[in-house]
mmCIF file of C-alpha atoms in Angstrom:
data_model
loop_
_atom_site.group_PDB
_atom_site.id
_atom_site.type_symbol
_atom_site.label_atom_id
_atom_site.label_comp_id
_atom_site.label_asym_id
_atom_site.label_seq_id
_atom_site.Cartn_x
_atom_site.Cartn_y
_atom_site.Cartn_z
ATOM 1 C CA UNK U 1 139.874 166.419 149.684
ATOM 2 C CA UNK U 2 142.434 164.797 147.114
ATOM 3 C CA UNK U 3 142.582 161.138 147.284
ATOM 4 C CA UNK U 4 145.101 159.678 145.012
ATOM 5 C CA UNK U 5 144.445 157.695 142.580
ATOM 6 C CA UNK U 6 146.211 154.069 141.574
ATOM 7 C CA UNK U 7 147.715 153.791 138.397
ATOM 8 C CA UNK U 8 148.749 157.621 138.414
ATOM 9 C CA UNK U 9 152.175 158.237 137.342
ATOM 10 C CA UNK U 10 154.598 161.148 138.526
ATOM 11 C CA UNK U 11 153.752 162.944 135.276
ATOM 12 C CA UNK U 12 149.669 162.703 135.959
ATOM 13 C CA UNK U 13 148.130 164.646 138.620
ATOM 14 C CA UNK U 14 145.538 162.989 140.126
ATOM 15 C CA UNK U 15 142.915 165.816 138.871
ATOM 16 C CA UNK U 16 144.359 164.535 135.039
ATOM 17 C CA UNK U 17 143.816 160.990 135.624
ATOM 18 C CA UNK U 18 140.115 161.957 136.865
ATOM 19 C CA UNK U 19 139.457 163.863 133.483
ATOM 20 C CA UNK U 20 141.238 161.093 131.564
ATOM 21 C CA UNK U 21 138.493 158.516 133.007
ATOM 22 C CA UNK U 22 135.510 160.845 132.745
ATOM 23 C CA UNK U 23 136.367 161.459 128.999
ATOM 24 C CA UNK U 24 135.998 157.978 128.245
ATOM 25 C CA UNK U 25 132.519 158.256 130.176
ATOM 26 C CA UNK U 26 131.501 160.851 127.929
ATOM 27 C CA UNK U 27 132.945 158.831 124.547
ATOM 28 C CA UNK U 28 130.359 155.915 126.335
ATOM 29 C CA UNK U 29 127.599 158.779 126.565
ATOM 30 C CA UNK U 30 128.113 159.863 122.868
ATOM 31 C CA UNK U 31 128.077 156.212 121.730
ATOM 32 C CA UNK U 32 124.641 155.652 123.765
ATOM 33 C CA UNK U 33 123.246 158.960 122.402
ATOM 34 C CA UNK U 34 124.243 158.020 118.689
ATOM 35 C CA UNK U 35 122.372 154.816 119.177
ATOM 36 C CA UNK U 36 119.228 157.221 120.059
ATOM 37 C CA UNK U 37 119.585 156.570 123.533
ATOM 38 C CA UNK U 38 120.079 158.778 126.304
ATOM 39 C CA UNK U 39 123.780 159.961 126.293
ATOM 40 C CA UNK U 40 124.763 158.625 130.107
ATOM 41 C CA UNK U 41 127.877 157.095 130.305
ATOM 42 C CA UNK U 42 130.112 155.069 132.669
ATOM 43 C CA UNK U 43 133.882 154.129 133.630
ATOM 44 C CA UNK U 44 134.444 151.334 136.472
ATOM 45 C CA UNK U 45 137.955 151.301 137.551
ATOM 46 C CA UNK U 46 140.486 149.062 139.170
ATOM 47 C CA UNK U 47 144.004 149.876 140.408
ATOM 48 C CA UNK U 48 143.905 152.424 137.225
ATOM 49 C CA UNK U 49 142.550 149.962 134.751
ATOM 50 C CA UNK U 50 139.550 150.117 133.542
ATOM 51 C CA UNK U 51 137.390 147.294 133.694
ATOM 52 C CA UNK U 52 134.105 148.010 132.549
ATOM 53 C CA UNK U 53 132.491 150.960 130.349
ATOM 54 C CA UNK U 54 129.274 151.447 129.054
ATOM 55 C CA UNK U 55 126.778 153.961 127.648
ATOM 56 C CA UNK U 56 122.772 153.411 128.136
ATOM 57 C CA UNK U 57 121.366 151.024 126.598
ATOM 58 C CA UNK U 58 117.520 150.684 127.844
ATOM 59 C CA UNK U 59 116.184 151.072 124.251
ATOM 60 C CA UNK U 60 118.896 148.658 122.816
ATOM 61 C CA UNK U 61 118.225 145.916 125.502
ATOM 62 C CA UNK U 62 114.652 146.587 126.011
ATOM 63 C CA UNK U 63 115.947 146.078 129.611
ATOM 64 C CA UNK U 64 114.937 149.381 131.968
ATOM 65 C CA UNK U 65 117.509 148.469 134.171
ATOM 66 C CA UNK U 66 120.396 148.695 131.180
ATOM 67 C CA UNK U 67 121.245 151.793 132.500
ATOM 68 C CA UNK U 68 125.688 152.876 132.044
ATOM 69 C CA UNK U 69 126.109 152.390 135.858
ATOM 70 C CA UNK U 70 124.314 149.192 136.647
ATOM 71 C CA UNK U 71 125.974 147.604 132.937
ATOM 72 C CA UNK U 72 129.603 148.415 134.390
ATOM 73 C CA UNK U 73 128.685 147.212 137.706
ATOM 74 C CA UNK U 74 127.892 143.521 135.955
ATOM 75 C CA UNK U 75 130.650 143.376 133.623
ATOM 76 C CA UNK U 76 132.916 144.331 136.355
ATOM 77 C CA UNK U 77 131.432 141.817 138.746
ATOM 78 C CA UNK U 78 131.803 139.195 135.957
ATOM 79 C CA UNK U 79 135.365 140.212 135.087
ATOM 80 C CA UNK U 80 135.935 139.965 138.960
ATOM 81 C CA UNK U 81 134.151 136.874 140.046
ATOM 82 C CA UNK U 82 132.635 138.836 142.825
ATOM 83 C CA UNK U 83 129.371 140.842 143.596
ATOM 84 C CA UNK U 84 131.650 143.456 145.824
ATOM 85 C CA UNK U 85 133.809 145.994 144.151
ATOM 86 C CA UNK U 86 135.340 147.639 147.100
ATOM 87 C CA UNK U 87 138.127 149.102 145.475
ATOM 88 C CA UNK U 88 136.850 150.503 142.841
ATOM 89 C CA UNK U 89 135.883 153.617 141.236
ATOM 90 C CA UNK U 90 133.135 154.783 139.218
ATOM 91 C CA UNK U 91 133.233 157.535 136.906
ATOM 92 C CA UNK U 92 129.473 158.433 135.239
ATOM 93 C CA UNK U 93 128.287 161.442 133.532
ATOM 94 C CA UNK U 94 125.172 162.172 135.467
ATOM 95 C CA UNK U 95 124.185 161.922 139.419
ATOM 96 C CA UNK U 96 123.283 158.201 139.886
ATOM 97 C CA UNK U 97 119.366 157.605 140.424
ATOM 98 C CA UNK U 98 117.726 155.588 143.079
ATOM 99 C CA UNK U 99 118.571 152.354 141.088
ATOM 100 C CA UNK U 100 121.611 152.960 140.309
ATOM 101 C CA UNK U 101 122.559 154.831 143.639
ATOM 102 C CA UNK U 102 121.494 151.402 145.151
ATOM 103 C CA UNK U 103 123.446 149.104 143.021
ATOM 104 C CA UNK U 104 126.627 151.516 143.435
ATOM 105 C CA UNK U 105 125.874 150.722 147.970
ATOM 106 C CA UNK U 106 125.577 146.704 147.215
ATOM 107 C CA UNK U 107 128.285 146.414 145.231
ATOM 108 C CA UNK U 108 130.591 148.503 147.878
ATOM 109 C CA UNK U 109 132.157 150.285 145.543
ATOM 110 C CA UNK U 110 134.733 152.563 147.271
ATOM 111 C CA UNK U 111 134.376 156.591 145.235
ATOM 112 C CA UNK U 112 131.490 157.728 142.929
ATOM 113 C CA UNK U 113 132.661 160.341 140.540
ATOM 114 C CA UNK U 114 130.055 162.144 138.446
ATOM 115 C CA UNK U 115 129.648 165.130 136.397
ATOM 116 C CA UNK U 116 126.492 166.731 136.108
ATOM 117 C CA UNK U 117 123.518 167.054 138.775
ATOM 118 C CA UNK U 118 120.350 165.590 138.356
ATOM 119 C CA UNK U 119 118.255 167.607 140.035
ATOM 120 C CA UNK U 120 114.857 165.807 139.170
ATOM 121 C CA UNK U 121 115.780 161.922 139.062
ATOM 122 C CA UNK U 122 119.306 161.825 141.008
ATOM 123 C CA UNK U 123 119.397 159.992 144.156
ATOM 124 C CA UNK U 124 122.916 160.840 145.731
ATOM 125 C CA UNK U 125 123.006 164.363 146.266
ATOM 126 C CA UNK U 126 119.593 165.423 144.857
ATOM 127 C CA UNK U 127 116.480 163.760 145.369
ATOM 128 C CA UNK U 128 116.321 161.127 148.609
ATOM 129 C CA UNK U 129 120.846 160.946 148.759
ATOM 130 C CA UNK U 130 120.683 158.060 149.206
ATOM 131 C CA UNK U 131 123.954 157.764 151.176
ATOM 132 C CA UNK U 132 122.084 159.985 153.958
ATOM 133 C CA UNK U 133 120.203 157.423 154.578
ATOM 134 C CA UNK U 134 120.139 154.706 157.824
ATOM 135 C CA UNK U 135 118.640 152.339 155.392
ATOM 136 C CA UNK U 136 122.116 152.168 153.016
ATOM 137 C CA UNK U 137 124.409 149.733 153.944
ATOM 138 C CA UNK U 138 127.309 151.654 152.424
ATOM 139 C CA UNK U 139 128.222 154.677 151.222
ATOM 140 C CA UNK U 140 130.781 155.297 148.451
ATOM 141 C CA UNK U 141 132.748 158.600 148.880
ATOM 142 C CA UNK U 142 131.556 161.400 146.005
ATOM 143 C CA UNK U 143 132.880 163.468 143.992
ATOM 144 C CA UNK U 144 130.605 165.878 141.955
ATOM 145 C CA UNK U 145 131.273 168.315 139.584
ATOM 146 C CA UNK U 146 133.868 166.735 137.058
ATOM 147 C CA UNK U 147 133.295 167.299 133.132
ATOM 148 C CA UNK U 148 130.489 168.907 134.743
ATOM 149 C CA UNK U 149 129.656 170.905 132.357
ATOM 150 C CA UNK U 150 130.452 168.910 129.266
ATOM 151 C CA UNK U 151 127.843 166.083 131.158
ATOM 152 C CA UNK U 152 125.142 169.197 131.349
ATOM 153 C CA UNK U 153 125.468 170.383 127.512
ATOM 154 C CA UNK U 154 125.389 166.583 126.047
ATOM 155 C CA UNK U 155 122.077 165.764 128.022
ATOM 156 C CA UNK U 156 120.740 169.248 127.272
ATOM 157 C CA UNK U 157 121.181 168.843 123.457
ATOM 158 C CA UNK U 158 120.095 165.584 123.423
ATOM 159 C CA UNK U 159 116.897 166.270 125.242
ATOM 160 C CA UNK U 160 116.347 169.465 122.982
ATOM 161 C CA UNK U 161 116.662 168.112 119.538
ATOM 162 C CA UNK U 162 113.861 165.602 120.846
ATOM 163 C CA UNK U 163 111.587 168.205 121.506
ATOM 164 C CA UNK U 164 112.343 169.741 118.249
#
C-alpha cells in the first residue's frame, strides 16, 4: 500500500522520494563504514525535510547504543523539543534490532522504511518483531525491501574484507 509522502512534488513519485531518502541512508552507511565502523545508516524525516542522519558510530563514541537509528532519533528529538516523533519517517539501511526496534515504538514514530533483512539480529520482521508483540506500545507502519539490495552488498563487503 502507497502512502504518500509530504514534501513530494508533482514531478516525484512517491517511490522516487523513498529512494531519494534511502540514498542518503546509504551515503550515512558509507561514511560509518569508512570510519571502520559498521556501514548502517539512517534518515529521520519531517514533512519531507530531513532532520536527522547518521551512520554508526559505536566504535567512534565508545557508546554501544550509538547505533544510526537511535543517533537520528536524539538529534531529531533535540531539533524537536520532544521525545515523540509521530510524524515522522525513518529511512535505515538494515532491519532495526531489539534496541533500536524499541526506541523507533517510544518515540512513536509514524513509518519505518528499511532495506535489507537482518535475519540474525533484526527485531521487526525477523527475530522477536517486535511490533507483534502485546508488550509494544506502538507500532510504526513498515516498509521493507527498499535499496534492498544495495543495503545487502555494503554489509556483505564490509563484513568480508574483515574476515580477509
Amino acid at each position: 500500500m502507497e502512502h504518500p509522502t509530504a514534501g513530494a512534488g508533482p514531478s516525484e513519485t512517491v517511490n522516487e522520494r523513498k529512494a531519494s531518502f534511502m540514498e542518503m541512508a546509504l551515503e550515512e552507511a558509507r561514511k560509518a563504514e569508512s570510519c571502520g565502523e559498521v556501514p548502517i545508516g539512517a534518515i529521520l524525516v519531517h514533512d519531507g525535510e530531513v532532520l536527522a542522519r547518521a551512520g554508526n558510530r559505536t566504535i567512534a563514541d565508545n557508546d554501544p547504543t550509538a547505533h544510526a537509528e537511535i543517533l537520528v532519533i536524539r538529534q531529531a528529538c533535540a531539533k524537536l523539543g520532544s521525545q515523540r516523533l509521530p510524524d515522522c519517517d525513518l529511512y535505515v539501511t538494515l532491519e532495526p534490532c531489539p534496541m533500536c526496534a524499541a526506541a523507533i515504538s517510544f518515540a512513536r514514530i509514524r513509518r519505518l522504511y528499511y532495506g535489507a533483512a537482518d535475519i540474525k539480529g533484526g527485531a521487526v520482521e525477523s527475530g522477536p518483531r517486535l511490533y507483534n508483540q502485546t508488550i509494544c506500545h506502538h507500532a510504526p507502519e513498515v516498509y521493507s525491501g527498499i535499496s534492498e539490495r544495495q543495503s545487502a552488498e555494503l554489509l556483505k563487503f564490509f563484513f568480508q574484507s574483515r574476515r580477509e
